[in-house]
PDB file of C-alpha atoms in Angstrom:
ATOM      1  CA  MET R 943      38.875 165.659 -25.730  1.00  0.00           C
ATOM      2  CA  ALA R 944      40.698 164.865 -22.512  1.00  0.00           C
ATOM      3  CA  THR R 945      42.246 166.411 -19.436  1.00  0.00           C
ATOM      4  CA  SER R 946      44.078 169.578 -20.436  1.00  0.00           C
ATOM      5  CA  SER R 947      47.467 170.923 -19.349  1.00  0.00           C
ATOM      6  CA  ILE R 948      46.276 174.476 -20.070  1.00  0.00           C
ATOM      7  CA  GLU R 949      46.537 176.288 -16.758  1.00  0.00           C
ATOM      8  CA  TRP R 950      43.119 177.992 -16.861  1.00  0.00           C
ATOM      9  CA  THR R 951      40.913 175.033 -17.788  1.00  0.00           C
ATOM     10  CA  ASN R 952      40.359 171.334 -16.973  1.00  0.00           C
ATOM     11  CA  ALA R 953      39.512 169.733 -20.305  1.00  0.00           C
ATOM     12  CA  THR R 954      39.224 170.399 -24.033  1.00  0.00           C
ATOM     13  CA  TRP R 955      36.356 169.545 -26.373  1.00  0.00           C
ATOM     14  CA  ASN R 956      36.795 169.779 -30.125  1.00  0.00           C
ATOM     15  CA  PRO R 957      33.620 169.364 -32.180  1.00  0.00           C
ATOM     16  CA  VAL R 958      35.386 171.441 -34.884  1.00  0.00           C
ATOM     17  CA  ALA R 959      38.915 171.058 -36.268  1.00  0.00           C
ATOM     18  CA  GLY R 960      40.846 173.243 -38.700  1.00  0.00           C
ATOM     19  CA  CYS R 961      41.239 176.996 -39.021  1.00  0.00           C
ATOM     20  CA  THR R 962      42.978 179.805 -40.931  1.00  0.00           C
ATOM     21  CA  VAL R 963      45.754 182.228 -40.046  1.00  0.00           C
ATOM     22  CA  LEU R 964      43.996 185.515 -39.287  1.00  0.00           C
ATOM     23  CA  SER R 965      46.380 187.839 -37.430  1.00  0.00           C
ATOM     24  CA  PRO R 966      49.933 187.951 -35.973  1.00  0.00           C
ATOM     25  CA  GLY R 967      48.950 185.875 -32.951  1.00  0.00           C
ATOM     26  CA  CYS R 968      48.281 182.934 -35.280  1.00  0.00           C
ATOM     27  CA  THR R 969      51.813 182.766 -36.724  1.00  0.00           C
ATOM     28  CA  ASN R 970      53.151 180.125 -34.335  1.00  0.00           C
ATOM     29  CA  CYS R 971      49.816 178.556 -33.357  1.00  0.00           C
ATOM     30  CA  TYR R 972      50.322 175.320 -31.431  1.00  0.00           C
ATOM     31  CA  ALA R 973      47.134 173.869 -32.955  1.00  0.00           C
ATOM     32  CA  MET R 974      48.692 173.813 -36.442  1.00  0.00           C
ATOM     33  CA  ARG R 975      51.662 171.796 -35.170  1.00  0.00           C
ATOM     34  CA  LEU R 976      49.441 169.480 -33.162  1.00  0.00           C
ATOM     35  CA  ALA R 977      47.028 168.900 -36.061  1.00  0.00           C
ATOM     36  CA  ALA R 978      49.957 167.878 -38.272  1.00  0.00           C
ATOM     37  CA  ARG R 979      51.199 165.435 -35.623  1.00  0.00           C
ATOM     38  CA  LEU R 980      47.741 163.954 -35.150  1.00  0.00           C
ATOM     39  CA  GLU R 981      47.385 163.457 -38.906  1.00  0.00           C
ATOM     40  CA  ALA R 982      50.784 161.723 -38.987  1.00  0.00           C
ATOM     41  CA  MET R 983      49.520 159.431 -36.209  1.00  0.00           C
ATOM     42  CA  GLY R 984      46.665 158.369 -38.476  1.00  0.00           C
ATOM     43  CA  MET R 985      43.816 160.382 -36.981  1.00  0.00           C
ATOM     44  CA  ALA R 986      41.393 160.902 -39.878  1.00  0.00           C
ATOM     45  CA  LYS R 987      39.788 163.913 -38.197  1.00  0.00           C
ATOM     46  CA  TYR R 988      42.944 165.956 -38.833  1.00  0.00           C
ATOM     47  CA  ALA R 989      43.772 164.696 -42.344  1.00  0.00           C
ATOM     48  CA  GLY R 990      44.253 167.526 -44.815  1.00  0.00           C
ATOM     49  CA  LEU R 991      43.867 170.319 -42.277  1.00  0.00           C
ATOM     50  CA  THR R 992      47.510 171.412 -42.553  1.00  0.00           C
ATOM     51  CA  ARG R 993      50.264 171.496 -45.136  1.00  0.00           C
ATOM     52  CA  ILE R 994      54.005 171.928 -44.724  1.00  0.00           C
ATOM     53  CA  SER R 995      55.297 175.307 -45.882  1.00  0.00           C
ATOM     54  CA  GLY R 996      58.778 176.568 -45.116  1.00  0.00           C
ATOM     55  CA  GLY R 997      59.322 173.513 -42.938  1.00  0.00           C
ATOM     56  CA  ARG R 998      56.315 174.321 -40.741  1.00  0.00           C
ATOM     57  CA  ALA R 999      52.722 173.149 -40.564  1.00  0.00           C
ATOM     58  CA  LYS R1000      50.192 175.723 -41.791  1.00  0.00           C
ATOM     59  CA  TRP R1001      46.405 175.566 -41.929  1.00  0.00           C
ATOM     60  CA  THR R1002      44.984 174.743 -45.357  1.00  0.00           C
ATOM     61  CA  GLY R1003      41.657 176.434 -44.619  1.00  0.00           C
ATOM     62  CA  ALA R1004      39.766 173.140 -44.495  1.00  0.00           C
ATOM     63  CA  VAL R1005      37.181 172.676 -41.746  1.00  0.00           C
ATOM     64  CA  ARG R1006      35.996 169.426 -40.187  1.00  0.00           C
ATOM     65  CA  LEU R1007      32.733 169.270 -38.241  1.00  0.00           C
ATOM     66  CA  ASP R1008      32.837 166.301 -35.876  1.00  0.00           C
ATOM     67  CA  ARG R1009      29.226 165.442 -35.080  1.00  0.00           C
ATOM     68  CA  ALA R1010      30.319 162.317 -33.252  1.00  0.00           C
ATOM     69  CA  ALA R1011      32.127 164.542 -30.754  1.00  0.00           C
ATOM     70  CA  LEU R1012      29.057 166.613 -29.930  1.00  0.00           C
ATOM     71  CA  GLY R1013      27.831 164.234 -27.248  1.00  0.00           C
ATOM     72  CA  VAL R1014      31.154 163.803 -25.443  1.00  0.00           C
ATOM     73  CA  PRO R1015      30.497 166.286 -22.569  1.00  0.00           C
ATOM     74  CA  VAL R1016      27.164 164.576 -21.885  1.00  0.00           C
ATOM     75  CA  GLY R1017      29.116 161.519 -20.812  1.00  0.00           C
ATOM     76  CA  TRP R1018      31.276 163.483 -18.373  1.00  0.00           C
ATOM     77  CA  LYS R1019      29.313 163.260 -15.146  1.00  0.00           C
ATOM     78  CA  LYS R1020      31.814 165.084 -12.937  1.00  0.00           C
ATOM     79  CA  PRO R1021      31.666 168.878 -13.457  1.00  0.00           C
ATOM     80  CA  ARG R1022      34.518 170.201 -15.570  1.00  0.00           C
ATOM     81  CA  MET R1023      35.747 173.519 -16.886  1.00  0.00           C
ATOM     82  CA  ILE R1024      35.924 172.893 -20.640  1.00  0.00           C
ATOM     83  CA  PHE R1025      37.801 174.863 -23.281  1.00  0.00           C
ATOM     84  CA  VAL R1026      35.702 174.550 -26.436  1.00  0.00           C
ATOM     85  CA  ASN R1027      37.581 174.102 -29.735  1.00  0.00           C
ATOM     86  CA  SER R1028      41.209 174.312 -28.712  1.00  0.00           C
ATOM     87  CA  MET R1029      41.901 173.095 -32.286  1.00  0.00           C
ATOM     88  CA  SER R1030      39.722 175.617 -34.117  1.00  0.00           C
ATOM     89  CA  ASP R1031      37.494 178.669 -33.710  1.00  0.00           C
ATOM     90  CA  LEU R1032      33.776 178.040 -33.234  1.00  0.00           C
ATOM     91  CA  PHE R1033      32.964 181.445 -34.738  1.00  0.00           C
ATOM     92  CA  TRP R1034      35.057 180.990 -37.881  1.00  0.00           C
ATOM     93  CA  GLU R1035      32.936 181.800 -40.928  1.00  0.00           C
ATOM     94  CA  ALA R1036      33.422 178.247 -42.254  1.00  0.00           C
ATOM     95  CA  VAL R1037      31.461 176.840 -39.297  1.00  0.00           C
ATOM     96  CA  PRO R1038      27.727 176.927 -40.163  1.00  0.00           C
ATOM     97  CA  GLU R1039      25.444 178.774 -37.780  1.00  0.00           C
ATOM     98  CA  SER R1040      23.377 175.581 -37.461  1.00  0.00           C
ATOM     99  CA  PHE R1041      26.407 173.728 -36.111  1.00  0.00           C
ATOM    100  CA  VAL R1042      27.122 176.507 -33.605  1.00  0.00           C
ATOM    101  CA  ALA R1043      23.497 176.063 -32.466  1.00  0.00           C
ATOM    102  CA  ASP R1044      24.101 172.325 -32.035  1.00  0.00           C
ATOM    103  CA  VAL R1045      27.105 173.060 -29.799  1.00  0.00           C
ATOM    104  CA  TRP R1046      24.925 175.503 -27.830  1.00  0.00           C
ATOM    105  CA  ASP R1047      22.299 172.802 -27.351  1.00  0.00           C
ATOM    106  CA  VAL R1048      24.860 170.421 -25.827  1.00  0.00           C
ATOM    107  CA  MET R1049      26.073 173.123 -23.435  1.00  0.00           C
ATOM    108  CA  ALA R1050      22.489 173.897 -22.430  1.00  0.00           C
ATOM    109  CA  ARG R1051      21.888 170.199 -21.678  1.00  0.00           C
ATOM    110  CA  THR R1052      25.011 169.943 -19.488  1.00  0.00           C
ATOM    111  CA  PRO R1053      24.672 172.783 -16.973  1.00  0.00           C
ATOM    112  CA  HIS R1054      27.017 171.021 -14.531  1.00  0.00           C
ATOM    113  CA  HIS R1055      29.946 171.951 -16.799  1.00  0.00           C
ATOM    114  CA  THR R1056      31.436 175.399 -17.368  1.00  0.00           C
ATOM    115  CA  TYR R1057      32.359 176.101 -20.997  1.00  0.00           C
ATOM    116  CA  GLN R1058      34.990 178.591 -22.157  1.00  0.00           C
ATOM    117  CA  ILE R1059      34.784 179.664 -25.811  1.00  0.00           C
ATOM    118  CA  LEU R1060      37.563 181.801 -27.251  1.00  0.00           C
ATOM    119  CA  THR R1061      37.553 183.462 -30.681  1.00  0.00           C
ATOM    120  CA  LYS R1062      39.600 185.804 -32.826  1.00  0.00           C
ATOM    121  CA  ARG R1063      36.357 186.618 -34.636  1.00  0.00           C
ATOM    122  CA  PRO R1064      34.254 188.431 -32.018  1.00  0.00           C
ATOM    123  CA  GLU R1065      32.278 190.202 -34.747  1.00  0.00           C
ATOM    124  CA  ARG R1066      30.649 186.892 -35.676  1.00  0.00           C
ATOM    125  CA  MET R1067      30.356 185.903 -32.032  1.00  0.00           C
ATOM    126  CA  GLU R1068      28.444 189.124 -31.425  1.00  0.00           C
ATOM    127  CA  GLU R1069      26.160 188.416 -34.386  1.00  0.00           C
ATOM    128  CA  LEU R1070      25.384 184.750 -33.701  1.00  0.00           C
ATOM    129  CA  THR R1071      25.016 184.881 -29.926  1.00  0.00           C
ATOM    130  CA  ALA R1072      22.320 187.532 -30.329  1.00  0.00           C
ATOM    131  CA  ARG R1073      20.181 184.690 -31.693  1.00  0.00           C
ATOM    132  CA  LEU R1074      21.241 182.067 -29.149  1.00  0.00           C
ATOM    133  CA  PRO R1075      20.131 181.535 -25.537  1.00  0.00           C
ATOM    134  CA  LEU R1076      22.137 183.244 -22.821  1.00  0.00           C
ATOM    135  CA  LEU R1077      23.591 180.300 -20.858  1.00  0.00           C
ATOM    136  CA  PRO R1078      24.898 180.828 -17.307  1.00  0.00           C
ATOM    137  CA  ASN R1079      27.542 178.109 -17.748  1.00  0.00           C
ATOM    138  CA  VAL R1080      29.105 179.546 -20.919  1.00  0.00           C
ATOM    139  CA  TRP R1081      31.973 182.054 -20.803  1.00  0.00           C
ATOM    140  CA  LEU R1082      32.761 183.925 -24.025  1.00  0.00           C
ATOM    141  CA  GLY R1083      36.112 185.482 -24.836  1.00  0.00           C
ATOM    142  CA  THR R1084      38.337 186.945 -27.521  1.00  0.00           C
ATOM    143  CA  SER R1085      42.080 186.958 -28.165  1.00  0.00           C
ATOM    144  CA  VAL R1086      44.030 190.219 -28.393  1.00  0.00           C
ATOM    145  CA  GLU R1087      47.736 189.912 -29.157  1.00  0.00           C
ATOM    146  CA  ASN R1088      48.729 193.508 -29.876  1.00  0.00           C
ATOM    147  CA  ALA R1089      47.403 197.054 -29.853  1.00  0.00           C
ATOM    148  CA  ASP R1090      46.182 196.770 -33.453  1.00  0.00           C
ATOM    149  CA  HIS R1091      43.539 194.272 -32.328  1.00  0.00           C
ATOM    150  CA  LEU R1092      42.110 196.055 -29.295  1.00  0.00           C
ATOM    151  CA  PHE R1093      38.951 196.632 -31.356  1.00  0.00           C
ATOM    152  CA  ARG R1094      38.027 193.016 -30.624  1.00  0.00           C
ATOM    153  CA  ILE R1095      37.296 194.003 -27.024  1.00  0.00           C
ATOM    154  CA  ASP R1096      34.584 196.415 -28.178  1.00  0.00           C
ATOM    155  CA  HIS R1097      32.814 193.584 -29.998  1.00  0.00           C
ATOM    156  CA  LEU R1098      33.135 191.334 -26.940  1.00  0.00           C
ATOM    157  CA  ARG R1099      31.613 194.034 -24.740  1.00  0.00           C
ATOM    158  CA  ARG R1100      28.446 193.823 -26.853  1.00  0.00           C
ATOM    159  CA  VAL R1101      28.212 190.021 -26.628  1.00  0.00           C
ATOM    160  CA  ARG R1102      25.508 188.606 -24.358  1.00  0.00           C
ATOM    161  CA  ALA R1103      27.393 186.346 -21.957  1.00  0.00           C
ATOM    162  CA  ALA R1104      27.471 185.192 -18.351  1.00  0.00           C
ATOM    163  CA  VAL R1105      31.221 185.911 -18.279  1.00  0.00           C
ATOM    164  CA  ARG R1106      33.308 187.833 -20.807  1.00  0.00           C
ATOM    165  CA  PHE R1107      37.036 187.177 -20.892  1.00  0.00           C
ATOM    166  CA  LEU R1108      40.225 188.071 -22.769  1.00  0.00           C
ATOM    167  CA  SER R1109      43.155 185.916 -23.806  1.00  0.00           C
ATOM    168  CA  LEU R1110      46.094 188.309 -24.129  1.00  0.00           C
ATOM    169  CA  GLU R1111      48.381 185.568 -25.422  1.00  0.00           C
ATOM    170  CA  PRO R1112      50.711 185.521 -27.200  1.00  0.00           C
ATOM    171  CA  LEU R1113      51.237 189.042 -25.914  1.00  0.00           C
ATOM    172  CA  LEU R1114      53.192 190.767 -28.696  1.00  0.00           C
ATOM    173  CA  SER R1115      53.042 194.438 -27.689  1.00  0.00           C
ATOM    174  CA  SER R1116      51.918 196.762 -24.950  1.00  0.00           C
ATOM    175  CA  LEU R1117      48.136 196.993 -24.725  1.00  0.00           C
ATOM    176  CA  VAL R1118      48.189 199.797 -22.178  1.00  0.00           C
ATOM    177  CA  SER R1119      50.920 202.372 -22.786  1.00  0.00           C
ATOM    178  CA  ALA R1120      50.648 202.009 -26.568  1.00  0.00           C
ATOM    179  CA  VAL R1121      47.157 203.536 -26.756  1.00  0.00           C
ATOM    180  CA  PRO R1122      45.702 206.792 -25.380  1.00  0.00           C
ATOM    181  CA  GLY R1123      43.855 206.114 -22.155  1.00  0.00           C
ATOM    182  CA  GLY R1124      45.172 202.569 -21.848  1.00  0.00           C
ATOM    183  CA  ILE R1125      43.186 199.355 -22.144  1.00  0.00           C
ATOM    184  CA  ASP R1126      39.451 199.624 -21.485  1.00  0.00           C
ATOM    185  CA  LEU R1127      38.222 196.655 -19.426  1.00  0.00           C
ATOM    186  CA  ARG R1128      34.651 197.798 -18.861  1.00  0.00           C
ATOM    187  CA  CYS R1129      32.310 194.764 -18.787  1.00  0.00           C
ATOM    188  CA  ILE R1130      35.290 192.372 -18.985  1.00  0.00           C
ATOM    189  CA  ASP R1131      35.317 189.872 -16.135  1.00  0.00           C
ATOM    190  CA  TRP R1132      38.636 188.128 -16.681  1.00  0.00           C
ATOM    191  CA  ALA R1133      41.958 188.679 -18.467  1.00  0.00           C
ATOM    192  CA  ILE R1134      44.498 185.936 -19.146  1.00  0.00           C
ATOM    193  CA  ALA R1135      47.976 187.168 -20.132  1.00  0.00           C
ATOM    194  CA  GLY R1136      50.921 185.164 -21.360  1.00  0.00           C
ATOM    195  CA  GLY R1137      53.999 185.039 -23.534  1.00  0.00           C
ATOM    196  CA  GLU R1138      54.339 182.885 -26.632  1.00  0.00           C
ATOM    197  CA  SER R1139      55.815 179.402 -26.310  1.00  0.00           C
ATOM    198  CA  GLY R1140      57.215 176.804 -28.677  1.00  0.00           C
ATOM    199  CA  PRO R1141      59.436 177.001 -31.785  1.00  0.00           C
ATOM    200  CA  GLY R1142      60.075 180.566 -32.921  1.00  0.00           C
ATOM    201  CA  ALA R1143      58.487 182.049 -29.792  1.00  0.00           C
ATOM    202  CA  ARG R1144      58.530 185.843 -29.800  1.00  0.00           C
ATOM    203  CA  PRO R1145      59.628 187.451 -26.519  1.00  0.00           C
ATOM    204  CA  VAL R1146      57.279 189.216 -24.126  1.00  0.00           C
ATOM    205  CA  ASP R1147      58.330 192.368 -22.271  1.00  0.00           C
ATOM    206  CA  PRO R1148      57.596 192.028 -18.515  1.00  0.00           C
ATOM    207  CA  SER R1149      56.349 195.622 -18.461  1.00  0.00           C
ATOM    208  CA  TRP R1150      53.517 194.653 -20.834  1.00  0.00           C
ATOM    209  CA  VAL R1151      52.320 192.024 -18.360  1.00  0.00           C
ATOM    210  CA  ARG R1152      52.600 194.328 -15.342  1.00  0.00           C
ATOM    211  CA  GLU R1153      50.582 197.009 -17.144  1.00  0.00           C
ATOM    212  CA  ILE R1154      47.761 194.526 -17.718  1.00  0.00           C
ATOM    213  CA  ARG R1155      47.871 193.282 -14.133  1.00  0.00           C
ATOM    214  CA  ASP R1156      47.679 196.829 -12.810  1.00  0.00           C
ATOM    215  CA  ALA R1157      44.866 197.765 -15.215  1.00  0.00           C
ATOM    216  CA  CYS R1158      42.898 194.712 -14.075  1.00  0.00           C
ATOM    217  CA  GLY R1159      43.374 195.683 -10.446  1.00  0.00           C
ATOM    218  CA  ALA R1160      42.253 199.243 -11.095  1.00  0.00           C
ATOM    219  CA  GLN R1161      39.197 198.233 -13.144  1.00  0.00           C
ATOM    220  CA  GLY R1162      37.983 195.226 -11.147  1.00  0.00           C
ATOM    221  CA  THR R1163      38.862 192.524 -13.686  1.00  0.00           C
ATOM    222  CA  ALA R1164      40.226 189.163 -12.495  1.00  0.00           C
ATOM    223  CA  PHE R1165      43.832 188.624 -13.680  1.00  0.00           C
ATOM    224  CA  PHE R1166      45.466 185.296 -14.598  1.00  0.00           C
ATOM    225  CA  PHE R1167      49.106 185.105 -15.675  1.00  0.00           C
ATOM    226  CA  LYS R1168      49.590 181.927 -17.707  1.00  0.00           C
ATOM    227  CA  GLN R1169      53.283 181.863 -18.601  1.00  0.00           C
ATOM    228  CA  TRP R1170      56.384 183.749 -19.700  1.00  0.00           C
ATOM    229  CA  GLY R1171      56.676 181.305 -22.596  1.00  0.00           C
ATOM    230  CA  GLY R1172      59.776 180.879 -24.728  1.00  0.00           C
ATOM    231  CA  THR R1173      61.118 177.721 -26.323  1.00  0.00           C
ATOM    232  CA  ASN R1174      61.166 176.071 -22.878  1.00  0.00           C
ATOM    233  CA  LYS R1175      58.119 177.463 -21.086  1.00  0.00           C
ATOM    234  CA  LYS R1176      58.545 175.244 -18.023  1.00  0.00           C
ATOM    235  CA  LYS R1177      61.982 176.731 -17.402  1.00  0.00           C
ATOM    236  CA  GLN R1178      60.621 180.279 -17.674  1.00  0.00           C
ATOM    237  CA  GLY R1179      57.760 179.499 -15.306  1.00  0.00           C
ATOM    238  CA  ARG R1180      54.731 181.552 -14.261  1.00  0.00           C
ATOM    239  CA  MET R1181      56.010 183.751 -11.447  1.00  0.00           C
ATOM    240  CA  LEU R1182      55.383 187.484 -11.726  1.00  0.00           C
ATOM    241  CA  ASP R1183      56.918 189.704  -9.047  1.00  0.00           C
ATOM    242  CA  GLY R1184      57.442 186.801  -6.662  1.00  0.00           C
ATOM    243  CA  ARG R1185      54.080 185.048  -6.975  1.00  0.00           C
ATOM    244  CA  THR R1186      51.653 183.384  -9.336  1.00  0.00           C
ATOM    245  CA  TRP R1187      48.470 185.177 -10.406  1.00  0.00           C
ATOM    246  CA  ASP R1188      45.593 182.717 -10.677  1.00  0.00           C
ATOM    247  CA  GLU R1189      42.483 184.835 -10.278  1.00  0.00           C
ATOM    248  CA  PHE R1190      39.224 183.589 -11.790  1.00  0.00           C
ATOM    249  CA  PRO R1191      36.018 185.529 -12.438  1.00  0.00           C
ATOM    250  CA  ALA R1192      33.017 185.233 -10.175  1.00  0.00           C
ATOM    251  CA  ALA R1193      30.808 183.249 -12.567  1.00  0.00           C
ATOM    252  CA  GLY R1194      27.213 184.309 -12.906  1.00  0.00           C
ATOM    253  CA  LEU R1195      24.745 186.093 -15.126  1.00  0.00           C
ATOM    254  CA  ARG R1196      25.601 189.645 -16.031  1.00  0.00           C
ATOM    255  CA  ALA R1197      22.724 192.080 -16.380  1.00  0.00           C
ATOM    256  CA  ALA R1198      21.955 192.470 -20.072  1.00  0.00           C
TER     257      ALA R1198
END
């Protein structure tokens, strides 16, 4: 719950901690490694959320709801762009609907902030947000790491949201040339693409990134290139074809 080094946000807020491995994009999840480090540092919030398997931290499937953290954004008077649950998934089935509603209430009471919520479970996002207020300061997104998970975009398209966005990171395959007709970005305001970083990082093909950039340009979706990744992501940098790509969506209410 502090200033974030993530290129597309300003701060993180974690009223939930813990998760499960769901799909290939989760294999090298930074949050598992970080949760293990935080537990080793004595932070009770992260105790028991991971176990060591094959020399690596893996989620145990335990969830921790941090009610004390709910009021943190209320104390931030300066407007911030806030990534919600960088250490979990708000729409994980283990998170009660009542707690999701409590998070929604905080976001409604702090309209000076912009909240970005990302899930690998857009089916549940679609279900729960149908019963929650449409908030102009809340952006809702889903992660798509390969062509097998493009179906998540269809669920996101049906979500009621001021801004709908995609995190195409870690990008593990082509999302354009691998499917007939390419990627469909209808009703998607923003796409973030990036390669995997950290130990065991899987390589990204530059053509996969260029395809997404070009599809965004053709379909009117803002494009943000986060990183090439690798074991040393700073060395690889963020330049694509001689420049950085830092487009953001025009925030505002979309017609339902």
